[in-house]
Amino acid sequence: MAKDKASTTQDQLDFNSFKQQVINDYRLACISREASLLGRKEVLTGKAKFGIFGDGKELAQIALAKQFQNGDFRSGYYRDQTLMMAIGELNVDQYFAGLYAHTDVNIEPQSAGRQMGGHYSTRNLDANGQWKNLMAQKNSSADISPTAGQMPRLLGLAQASKVYREHPTLKELEYFKNFTNGGNEVAFGTIGDASTSEGPFWETMNAAGVLQVPMVMSVWDDGYGISVPRELQTTKGSISEALAGFQRNSEKLGFEILVTKGWDYAHLCETYEKAVQIARTEHVPVLVHVKEVNQPQGHSTSGSHERYKSPERLEWESTFDCVVKFKEWILSFAEKGLVLASSEDLESIEKEAKEAVRTAKNNAWQAFVADIQQDKDALLAILNSFSSAHPLHETCSLAAQQLAKEKDSIRRDLLQVARAILRKSLGDQSPERQALVSWIAQIQDKAQDRYSSHLHSESAQRAAAIATIPVQYAPEQQLEDGRIILRENYRKLLETRPEVLVFGEDAGKIGGVNQSLEGLQEQFGALRVSDTGIRECTIIGQGIGMAMRGLRPIAEIQYLDYLLYAVQIMSDDLATVQYRTKGGQKAPLIVSTRGHRLEGIWHSGSPMGMIINSLRGIHVCVPRNMTKAAAFYNTLLQADEPALVIEPLNGYRTKERMPLNFGEFTQALGVPEIVKEGSDLTLVSYGSTFNICELAVAQLEELGISVELIDAQTLLPFDIHHMIGASVAKTNALLIVDEDVSSGASAFMLDQILVKQGAYNFLDSAPQTMAAKDHRPAYGSDGDYFSKPNLDDIIEKVLDMMHDLDPESFPKVY
Ligand SMILES: Cc1ncc(C[n+]2csc(CCOP(=O)(O)OP(=O)(O)O)c2C)c(N)n1
Ligand SMILES: [Mg+2]
């Protein structure tokens, strides 16, 4: 009897808490939906520039969020507002602040107004750029707009859990308790049905199946990618059917594939509970194909879906709207004699949601406007202060009147007025004009912080703060192959830093195609020195995700020519992490590759112009030998920024002196080395070509020409102390030699030296560049000789330049 009573009470408690949960979920669904509806209006009335919303996807995200724990990570896309709200990382004020592009990070923490609305992230670093305790919060890596661009990083976020679970020592270290609890964290991916057509999706899914990482991948299948239907996107018109071969079975590892419907609350909750249980405990990746999802307002604010959806489809969408269905489901409990909520209850929740969203939107708008109004008031005061004696008195008061009348001015409007007045008063020294100059300077200064800070880390560990520590050598000069220098340096790094992981194609068992990791897998295990599939894009993704979770990955791209497969994700994701979060996240990934001249079209490329133009935000190191390369790895591991190191491909068997202080010597970035002093001409180069320049300079010396030879060492950053400009001031002549195509990296360097450093002032002759031929480099030694700058070319180029300066002493070669 007593037992029955207790269980009834328990049942009642369970029912009450279930009821409360359902009501809360309904409230959130209504709030999120209302935010989408009002958001669209804000764009259509011109207050926001562009809108892309999460309407239609609310229920699935609410179900997913129930399983999202502290320490977990999201890597998703622009439809995930409800998920972000459900995990407590986005409120409605912030949602609208993002839509308006509010630049105050405290008001708009997702990106400080840098990304369009719908691009979400959490603050994983404190104001000083130091890691927060990621185990005390729910984490979202910062979204990017390119469809499927979130996928490669997702792989790394999930892999980090595997590393933490299986690593012999990391989980015991206090520092890593801020990143993991024994590797139990799940990485949640989200993607639209159409974006599964992208290569990075397939690459990621395959790699996740191979690596067996705890990833729960949700596909929000609303049947369209903008206007293009699912049938034109996916084999069999179904991502779960197309991926059926990934399903694990009793004999083979793989994915667990679950299918559910976007309007079916109960089944969604059940499905996510199961999915996350599998991923979290077994470290098995799970695909959740959420079918029958819709988009009540169409794709975005840039067009209406009536253009491409049939009337039947549109009708289906309104009948199977997930909020409508959820409401029906709640009310249907009455038929079972249980009451979750009455229709009046639900209507009042809907009403409250509308009201709450309207208030939040108004607050966000007021905050956005107030921020600019302060600057506007200051400008109006200055314009009104132009005294009646001033020739621009009338112009300024008219401008002030007009500006004061304008509603919702943005800073661009204010600056356009102020700068036009400056141009009308050139030469005027009046205090009024001075005040205007100061006002503009102050706005520009703040704009630097608002729009241009954090291209790189601004923390105490920024690469720029790391000085050179010289290499120490033994007195007797022991010479070794370049690859041995790298190998011994890696050995030291792996010994002293348990969080360092090296991986790439052939990097594990055989220790790299050039043997620079020889024997290291044997010594440190396959978790830390590992082989990957041939999939450059997701090798980078592994690195980005793991770097975002406190590990220090070094991702190998086998050859520089194959960096093209990785450049998209390096450019869109890695290079922008700090910038697009305004310092809220970082991914200090080191990408290691090898390139420049060797053999044939796809093993001799040096596409440096492409790299430095697409990878701003990543440091680019171009060492001339392996000791320099090792110094860069040592530097970069002390720093908290992403970087690319390009080892000179022909240097693995070249002899170098054996250093004593492996793992310790460093090379400051942006500091060239004057390898030989000279007085007639400054010759700048880097990487493999530098070594040919060195040979040329020795021969030129015999011809009576004194060349100052400078190794740029890094292209990004480039010569921060203007050493090359100072050299040109001494020699008055400049030649830049590299093996990129013409006007590639050489044009960049020329601009830096002549324009930025002002070296054109010191030139006595035209500056010159020498690059490779514009075609890809041909195979064989003759192919190299005729495709790339060779020793003879360089010597003759310098002789030509000397002839122009002094024809008597230096007759023409030809
Ligand atoms: C690489 C890339 N190509 C094209 C686009 C333009 N674009 C943005 S969203 C989109 C459709 C995506 O559809 P889907 O993945 O089904 O997501 P949904 O918007 O339907 O949720 C396209 C083509 C893009 N952002 N990135
Ligand atoms: Mg879609």
PDB file of N, CA, C and O in Angstrom, residues 233-290:
ATOM      1  N   GLN A 233      20.555  17.259 -55.558  1.00  0.00           N
ATOM      2  CA  GLN A 233      21.722  17.413 -54.685  1.00  0.00           C
ATOM      3  C   GLN A 233      22.326  16.066 -54.288  1.00  0.00           C
ATOM      4  O   GLN A 233      23.538  15.924 -54.223  1.00  0.00           O
ATOM      5  N   THR A 234      21.440  15.108 -53.984  1.00  0.00           N
ATOM      6  CA  THR A 234      21.892  13.914 -53.261  1.00  0.00           C
ATOM      7  C   THR A 234      21.451  12.641 -53.980  1.00  0.00           C
ATOM      8  O   THR A 234      20.280  12.537 -54.370  1.00  0.00           O
ATOM      9  N   THR A 235      22.362  11.701 -54.108  1.00  0.00           N
ATOM     10  CA  THR A 235      22.022  10.391 -54.683  1.00  0.00           C
ATOM     11  C   THR A 235      20.853   9.789 -53.897  1.00  0.00           C
ATOM     12  O   THR A 235      20.858   9.803 -52.660  1.00  0.00           O
ATOM     13  N   LYS A 236      19.895   9.293 -54.593  1.00  0.00           N
ATOM     14  CA  LYS A 236      18.683   8.698 -54.014  1.00  0.00           C
ATOM     15  C   LYS A 236      17.830   9.739 -53.281  1.00  0.00           C
ATOM     16  O   LYS A 236      16.873   9.392 -52.576  1.00  0.00           O
ATOM     17  N   GLY A 237      18.224  11.009 -53.395  1.00  0.00           N
ATOM     18  CA  GLY A 237      17.436  12.055 -52.732  1.00  0.00           C
ATOM     19  C   GLY A 237      17.391  11.911 -51.219  1.00  0.00           C
ATOM     20  O   GLY A 237      16.507  12.454 -50.559  1.00  0.00           O
ATOM     21  N   SER A 238      18.367  11.213 -50.646  1.00  0.00           N
ATOM     22  CA  SER A 238      18.348  11.002 -49.191  1.00  0.00           C
ATOM     23  C   SER A 238      19.765  10.780 -48.690  1.00  0.00           C
ATOM     24  O   SER A 238      20.432   9.827 -49.098  1.00  0.00           O
ATOM     25  N   ILE A 239      20.199  11.632 -47.798  1.00  0.00           N
ATOM     26  CA  ILE A 239      21.571  11.526 -47.314  1.00  0.00           C
ATOM     27  C   ILE A 239      21.758  10.255 -46.471  1.00  0.00           C
ATOM     28  O   ILE A 239      22.815   9.625 -46.509  1.00  0.00           O
ATOM     29  N   SER A 240      20.717   9.843 -45.738  1.00  0.00           N
ATOM     30  CA  SER A 240      20.891   8.623 -44.925  1.00  0.00           C
ATOM     31  C   SER A 240      20.945   7.387 -45.815  1.00  0.00           C
ATOM     32  O   SER A 240      21.682   6.440 -45.525  1.00  0.00           O
ATOM     33  N   GLU A 241      20.193   7.413 -46.909  1.00  0.00           N
ATOM     34  CA  GLU A 241      20.283   6.264 -47.837  1.00  0.00           C
ATOM     35  C   GLU A 241      21.618   6.277 -48.563  1.00  0.00           C
ATOM     36  O   GLU A 241      22.252   5.235 -48.742  1.00  0.00           O
ATOM     37  N   ALA A 242      22.022   7.448 -48.983  1.00  0.00           N
ATOM     38  CA  ALA A 242      23.299   7.533 -49.701  1.00  0.00           C
ATOM     39  C   ALA A 242      24.458   7.084 -48.814  1.00  0.00           C
ATOM     40  O   ALA A 242      25.442   6.519 -49.293  1.00  0.00           O
ATOM     41  N   LEU A 243      24.320   7.321 -47.517  1.00  0.00           N
ATOM     42  CA  LEU A 243      25.409   6.975 -46.589  1.00  0.00           C
ATOM     43  C   LEU A 243      25.215   5.595 -45.940  1.00  0.00           C
ATOM     44  O   LEU A 243      25.963   5.240 -45.022  1.00  0.00           O
ATOM     45  N   ALA A 244      24.248   4.846 -46.426  1.00  0.00           N
ATOM     46  CA  ALA A 244      23.911   3.586 -45.749  1.00  0.00           C
ATOM     47  C   ALA A 244      25.123   2.665 -45.594  1.00  0.00           C
ATOM     48  O   ALA A 244      25.236   1.928 -44.607  1.00  0.00           O
ATOM     49  N   GLY A 245      26.028   2.722 -46.548  1.00  0.00           N
ATOM     50  CA  GLY A 245      27.224   1.869 -46.453  1.00  0.00           C
ATOM     51  C   GLY A 245      28.136   2.241 -45.298  1.00  0.00           C
ATOM     52  O   GLY A 245      29.034   1.476 -44.923  1.00  0.00           O
ATOM     53  N   PHE A 246      27.919   3.400 -44.700  1.00  0.00           N
ATOM     54  CA  PHE A 246      28.719   3.811 -43.535  1.00  0.00           C
ATOM     55  C   PHE A 246      28.208   3.161 -42.237  1.00  0.00           C
ATOM     56  O   PHE A 246      28.866   3.230 -41.214  1.00  0.00           O
ATOM     57  N   GLN A 247      26.993   2.600 -42.302  1.00  0.00           N
ATOM     58  CA  GLN A 247      26.381   2.028 -41.097  1.00  0.00           C
ATOM     59  C   GLN A 247      27.283   0.936 -40.506  1.00  0.00           C
ATOM     60  O   GLN A 247      27.711   0.032 -41.215  1.00  0.00           O
ATOM     61  N   ARG A 248      27.547   1.025 -39.224  1.00  0.00           N
ATOM     62  CA  ARG A 248      28.376  -0.014 -38.586  1.00  0.00           C
ATOM     63  C   ARG A 248      27.563  -1.299 -38.453  1.00  0.00           C
ATOM     64  O   ARG A 248      26.320  -1.259 -38.422  1.00  0.00           O
ATOM     65  N   ASN A 249      28.241  -2.389 -38.351  1.00  0.00           N
ATOM     66  CA  ASN A 249      27.545  -3.643 -38.058  1.00  0.00           C
ATOM     67  C   ASN A 249      28.396  -4.457 -37.085  1.00  0.00           C
ATOM     68  O   ASN A 249      29.420  -3.954 -36.592  1.00  0.00           O
ATOM     69  N   SER A 250      27.985  -5.673 -36.825  1.00  0.00           N
ATOM     70  CA  SER A 250      28.682  -6.442 -35.781  1.00  0.00           C
ATOM     71  C   SER A 250      30.116  -6.766 -36.176  1.00  0.00           C
ATOM     72  O   SER A 250      30.956  -7.054 -35.326  1.00  0.00           O
ATOM     73  N   GLU A 251      30.405  -6.695 -37.470  1.00  0.00           N
ATOM     74  CA  GLU A 251      31.769  -7.037 -37.894  1.00  0.00           C
ATOM     75  C   GLU A 251      32.655  -5.824 -38.149  1.00  0.00           C
ATOM     76  O   GLU A 251      33.870  -5.888 -37.977  1.00  0.00           O
ATOM     77  N   LYS A 252      32.022  -4.740 -38.596  1.00  0.00           N
ATOM     78  CA  LYS A 252      32.855  -3.612 -39.011  1.00  0.00           C
ATOM     79  C   LYS A 252      32.434  -2.311 -38.338  1.00  0.00           C
ATOM     80  O   LYS A 252      31.240  -2.048 -38.148  1.00  0.00           O
ATOM     81  N   LEU A 253      33.458  -1.532 -38.035  1.00  0.00           N
ATOM     82  CA  LEU A 253      33.187  -0.230 -37.441  1.00  0.00           C
ATOM     83  C   LEU A 253      32.607   0.697 -38.502  1.00  0.00           C
ATOM     84  O   LEU A 253      32.772   0.472 -39.689  1.00  0.00           O
ATOM     85  N   GLY A 254      31.978   1.743 -38.064  1.00  0.00           N
ATOM     86  CA  GLY A 254      31.416   2.710 -39.008  1.00  0.00           C
ATOM     87  C   GLY A 254      30.610   3.728 -38.239  1.00  0.00           C
ATOM     88  O   GLY A 254      30.942   4.053 -37.087  1.00  0.00           O
ATOM     89  N   PHE A 255      29.548   4.176 -38.836  1.00  0.00           N
ATOM     90  CA  PHE A 255      28.652   5.159 -38.231  1.00  0.00           C
ATOM     91  C   PHE A 255      27.402   4.474 -37.691  1.00  0.00           C
ATOM     92  O   PHE A 255      27.029   3.412 -38.178  1.00  0.00           O
ATOM     93  N   GLU A 256      26.744   5.104 -36.745  1.00  0.00           N
ATOM     94  CA  GLU A 256      25.365   4.751 -36.453  1.00  0.00           C
ATOM     95  C   GLU A 256      24.518   5.771 -37.211  1.00  0.00           C
ATOM     96  O   GLU A 256      24.809   6.971 -37.155  1.00  0.00           O
ATOM     97  N   ILE A 257      23.547   5.306 -37.947  1.00  0.00           N
ATOM     98  CA  ILE A 257      22.714   6.226 -38.737  1.00  0.00           C
ATOM     99  C   ILE A 257      21.283   6.185 -38.209  1.00  0.00           C
ATOM    100  O   ILE A 257      20.663   5.118 -38.145  1.00  0.00           O
ATOM    101  N   LEU A 258      20.782   7.335 -37.799  1.00  0.00           N
ATOM    102  CA  LEU A 258      19.433   7.421 -37.247  1.00  0.00           C
ATOM    103  C   LEU A 258      18.616   8.392 -38.090  1.00  0.00           C
ATOM    104  O   LEU A 258      19.153   9.394 -38.580  1.00  0.00           O
ATOM    105  N   VAL A 259      17.357   8.081 -38.242  1.00  0.00           N
ATOM    106  CA  VAL A 259      16.494   8.941 -39.057  1.00  0.00           C
ATOM    107  C   VAL A 259      15.299   9.372 -38.214  1.00  0.00           C
ATOM    108  O   VAL A 259      14.723   8.560 -37.483  1.00  0.00           O
ATOM    109  N   THR A 260      14.969  10.646 -38.294  1.00  0.00           N
ATOM    110  CA  THR A 260      13.817  11.132 -37.532  1.00  0.00           C
ATOM    111  C   THR A 260      13.144  12.250 -38.325  1.00  0.00           C
ATOM    112  O   THR A 260      13.531  12.514 -39.466  1.00  0.00           O
ATOM    113  N   LYS A 261      12.144  12.868 -37.720  1.00  0.00           N
ATOM    114  CA  LYS A 261      11.392  13.910 -38.434  1.00  0.00           C
ATOM    115  C   LYS A 261      11.413  15.207 -37.642  1.00  0.00           C
ATOM    116  O   LYS A 261      11.268  15.200 -36.413  1.00  0.00           O
ATOM    117  N   GLY A 262      11.546  16.306 -38.366  1.00  0.00           N
ATOM    118  CA  GLY A 262      11.755  17.600 -37.718  1.00  0.00           C
ATOM    119  C   GLY A 262      10.569  18.142 -36.945  1.00  0.00           C
ATOM    120  O   GLY A 262      10.715  19.108 -36.205  1.00  0.00           O
ATOM    121  N   TRP A 263       9.387  17.518 -37.101  1.00  0.00           N
ATOM    122  CA  TRP A 263       8.207  18.021 -36.388  1.00  0.00           C
ATOM    123  C   TRP A 263       7.761  17.071 -35.270  1.00  0.00           C
ATOM    124  O   TRP A 263       6.781  17.318 -34.587  1.00  0.00           O
ATOM    125  N   ASP A 264       8.502  15.976 -35.092  1.00  0.00           N
ATOM    126  CA  ASP A 264       8.061  14.930 -34.167  1.00  0.00           C
ATOM    127  C   ASP A 264       8.864  15.025 -32.860  1.00  0.00           C
ATOM    128  O   ASP A 264       9.907  14.386 -32.694  1.00  0.00           O
ATOM    129  N   TYR A 265       8.345  15.831 -31.948  1.00  0.00           N
ATOM    130  CA  TYR A 265       9.070  16.158 -30.710  1.00  0.00           C
ATOM    131  C   TYR A 265       9.509  14.913 -29.944  1.00  0.00           C
ATOM    132  O   TYR A 265      10.679  14.768 -29.581  1.00  0.00           O
ATOM    133  N   ALA A 266       8.586  13.991 -29.746  1.00  0.00           N
ATOM    134  CA  ALA A 266       8.904  12.829 -28.911  1.00  0.00           C
ATOM    135  C   ALA A 266       9.993  11.983 -29.562  1.00  0.00           C
ATOM    136  O   ALA A 266      10.963  11.575 -28.911  1.00  0.00           O
ATOM    137  N   HIS A 267       9.841  11.773 -30.874  1.00  0.00           N
ATOM    138  CA  HIS A 267      10.828  10.940 -31.554  1.00  0.00           C
ATOM    139  C   HIS A 267      12.174  11.644 -31.641  1.00  0.00           C
ATOM    140  O   HIS A 267      13.239  11.005 -31.531  1.00  0.00           O
ATOM    141  N   LEU A 268      12.148  12.946 -31.822  1.00  0.00           N
ATOM    142  CA  LEU A 268      13.406  13.712 -31.851  1.00  0.00           C
ATOM    143  C   LEU A 268      14.149  13.557 -30.523  1.00  0.00           C
ATOM    144  O   LEU A 268      15.360  13.312 -30.497  1.00  0.00           O
ATOM    145  N   CYS A 269      13.392  13.696 -29.422  1.00  0.00           N
ATOM    146  CA  CYS A 269      14.044  13.606 -28.102  1.00  0.00           C
ATOM    147  C   CYS A 269      14.648  12.226 -27.894  1.00  0.00           C
ATOM    148  O   CYS A 269      15.783  12.094 -27.421  1.00  0.00           O
ATOM    149  N   GLU A 270      13.894  11.227 -28.267  1.00  0.00           N
ATOM    150  CA  GLU A 270      14.373   9.844 -28.133  1.00  0.00           C
ATOM    151  C   GLU A 270      15.623   9.618 -28.992  1.00  0.00           C
ATOM    152  O   GLU A 270      16.600   9.011 -28.552  1.00  0.00           O
ATOM    153  N   THR A 271      15.551  10.109 -30.216  1.00  0.00           N
ATOM    154  CA  THR A 271      16.647   9.888 -31.165  1.00  0.00           C
ATOM    155  C   THR A 271      17.936  10.546 -30.663  1.00  0.00           C
ATOM    156  O   THR A 271      19.010   9.932 -30.690  1.00  0.00           O
ATOM    157  N   TYR A 272      17.820  11.761 -30.197  1.00  0.00           N
ATOM    158  CA  TYR A 272      19.050  12.431 -29.737  1.00  0.00           C
ATOM    159  C   TYR A 272      19.599  11.805 -28.461  1.00  0.00           C
ATOM    160  O   TYR A 272      20.809  11.740 -28.262  1.00  0.00           O
ATOM    161  N   GLU A 273      18.703  11.327 -27.625  1.00  0.00           N
ATOM    162  CA  GLU A 273      19.194  10.671 -26.408  1.00  0.00           C
ATOM    163  C   GLU A 273      20.049   9.448 -26.789  1.00  0.00           C
ATOM    164  O   GLU A 273      21.159   9.251 -26.298  1.00  0.00           O
ATOM    165  N   LYS A 274      19.520   8.703 -27.746  1.00  0.00           N
ATOM    166  CA  LYS A 274      20.225   7.497 -28.201  1.00  0.00           C
ATOM    167  C   LYS A 274      21.530   7.876 -28.920  1.00  0.00           C
ATOM    168  O   LYS A 274      22.597   7.299 -28.640  1.00  0.00           O
ATOM    169  N   ALA A 275      21.428   8.828 -29.819  1.00  0.00           N
ATOM    170  CA  ALA A 275      22.590   9.217 -30.629  1.00  0.00           C
ATOM    171  C   ALA A 275      23.755   9.647 -29.731  1.00  0.00           C
ATOM    172  O   ALA A 275      24.901   9.208 -29.908  1.00  0.00           O
ATOM    173  N   VAL A 276      23.440  10.484 -28.776  1.00  0.00           N
ATOM    174  CA  VAL A 276      24.512  11.078 -27.969  1.00  0.00           C
ATOM    175  C   VAL A 276      25.077  10.057 -26.978  1.00  0.00           C
ATOM    176  O   VAL A 276      26.279  10.050 -26.698  1.00  0.00           O
ATOM    177  N   GLN A 277      24.222   9.179 -26.521  1.00  0.00           N
ATOM    178  CA  GLN A 277      24.688   8.098 -25.647  1.00  0.00           C
ATOM    179  C   GLN A 277      25.746   7.249 -26.377  1.00  0.00           C
ATOM    180  O   GLN A 277      26.807   6.937 -25.834  1.00  0.00           O
ATOM    181  N   ILE A 278      25.454   6.915 -27.616  1.00  0.00           N
ATOM    182  CA  ILE A 278      26.388   6.098 -28.404  1.00  0.00           C
ATOM    183  C   ILE A 278      27.704   6.854 -28.612  1.00  0.00           C
ATOM    184  O   ILE A 278      28.796   6.327 -28.400  1.00  0.00           O
ATOM    185  N   ALA A 279      27.570   8.103 -29.031  1.00  0.00           N
ATOM    186  CA  ALA A 279      28.782   8.875 -29.338  1.00  0.00           C
ATOM    187  C   ALA A 279      29.621   9.095 -28.082  1.00  0.00           C
ATOM    188  O   ALA A 279      30.842   8.915 -28.090  1.00  0.00           O
ATOM    189  N   ARG A 280      28.949   9.460 -27.010  1.00  0.00           N
ATOM    190  CA  ARG A 280      29.695   9.832 -25.793  1.00  0.00           C
ATOM    191  C   ARG A 280      30.369   8.624 -25.152  1.00  0.00           C
ATOM    192  O   ARG A 280      31.521   8.697 -24.741  1.00  0.00           O
ATOM    193  N   THR A 281      29.662   7.523 -25.082  1.00  0.00           N
ATOM    194  CA  THR A 281      30.260   6.390 -24.369  1.00  0.00           C
ATOM    195  C   THR A 281      31.152   5.542 -25.265  1.00  0.00           C
ATOM    196  O   THR A 281      32.235   5.158 -24.878  1.00  0.00           O
ATOM    197  N   GLU A 282      30.678   5.286 -26.488  1.00  0.00           N
ATOM    198  CA  GLU A 282      31.433   4.369 -27.350  1.00  0.00           C
ATOM    199  C   GLU A 282      32.404   5.067 -28.293  1.00  0.00           C
ATOM    200  O   GLU A 282      33.161   4.408 -28.997  1.00  0.00           O
ATOM    201  N   HIS A 283      32.328   6.380 -28.375  1.00  0.00           N
ATOM    202  CA  HIS A 283      33.129   7.126 -29.358  1.00  0.00           C
ATOM    203  C   HIS A 283      32.865   6.642 -30.795  1.00  0.00           C
ATOM    204  O   HIS A 283      33.791   6.448 -31.581  1.00  0.00           O
ATOM    205  N   VAL A 284      31.612   6.472 -31.068  1.00  0.00           N
ATOM    206  CA  VAL A 284      31.204   6.099 -32.427  1.00  0.00           C
ATOM    207  C   VAL A 284      30.498   7.311 -33.045  1.00  0.00           C
ATOM    208  O   VAL A 284      29.641   7.919 -32.398  1.00  0.00           O
ATOM    209  N   PRO A 285      30.857   7.689 -34.273  1.00  0.00           N
ATOM    210  CA  PRO A 285      30.154   8.816 -34.893  1.00  0.00           C
ATOM    211  C   PRO A 285      28.717   8.439 -35.265  1.00  0.00           C
ATOM    212  O   PRO A 285      28.457   7.288 -35.625  1.00  0.00           O
ATOM    213  N   VAL A 286      27.832   9.409 -35.148  1.00  0.00           N
ATOM    214  CA  VAL A 286      26.411   9.157 -35.422  1.00  0.00           C
ATOM    215  C   VAL A 286      25.890  10.198 -36.406  1.00  0.00           C
ATOM    216  O   VAL A 286      26.163  11.390 -36.253  1.00  0.00           O
ATOM    217  N   LEU A 287      25.167   9.718 -37.401  1.00  0.00           N
ATOM    218  CA  LEU A 287      24.482  10.632 -38.318  1.00  0.00           C
ATOM    219  C   LEU A 287      23.008  10.659 -37.916  1.00  0.00           C
ATOM    220  O   LEU A 287      22.375   9.606 -37.808  1.00  0.00           O
ATOM    221  N   VAL A 288      22.490  11.865 -37.678  1.00  0.00           N
ATOM    222  CA  VAL A 288      21.055  11.989 -37.440  1.00  0.00           C
ATOM    223  C   VAL A 288      20.468  12.727 -38.638  1.00  0.00           C
ATOM    224  O   VAL A 288      20.725  13.921 -38.830  1.00  0.00           O
ATOM    225  N   HIS A 289      19.745  11.981 -39.443  1.00  0.00           N
ATOM    226  CA  HIS A 289      19.115  12.586 -40.614  1.00  0.00           C
ATOM    227  C   HIS A 289      17.727  13.067 -40.186  1.00  0.00           C
ATOM    228  O   HIS A 289      16.829  12.270 -39.966  1.00  0.00           O
ATOM    229  N   VAL A 290      17.597  14.377 -40.046  1.00  0.00           N
ATOM    230  CA  VAL A 290      16.314  14.937 -39.613  1.00  0.00           C
ATOM    231  C   VAL A 290      15.534  15.329 -40.865  1.00  0.00           C
ATOM    232  O   VAL A 290      15.795  16.363 -41.487  1.00  0.00           O
TER     233      VAL A 290
END
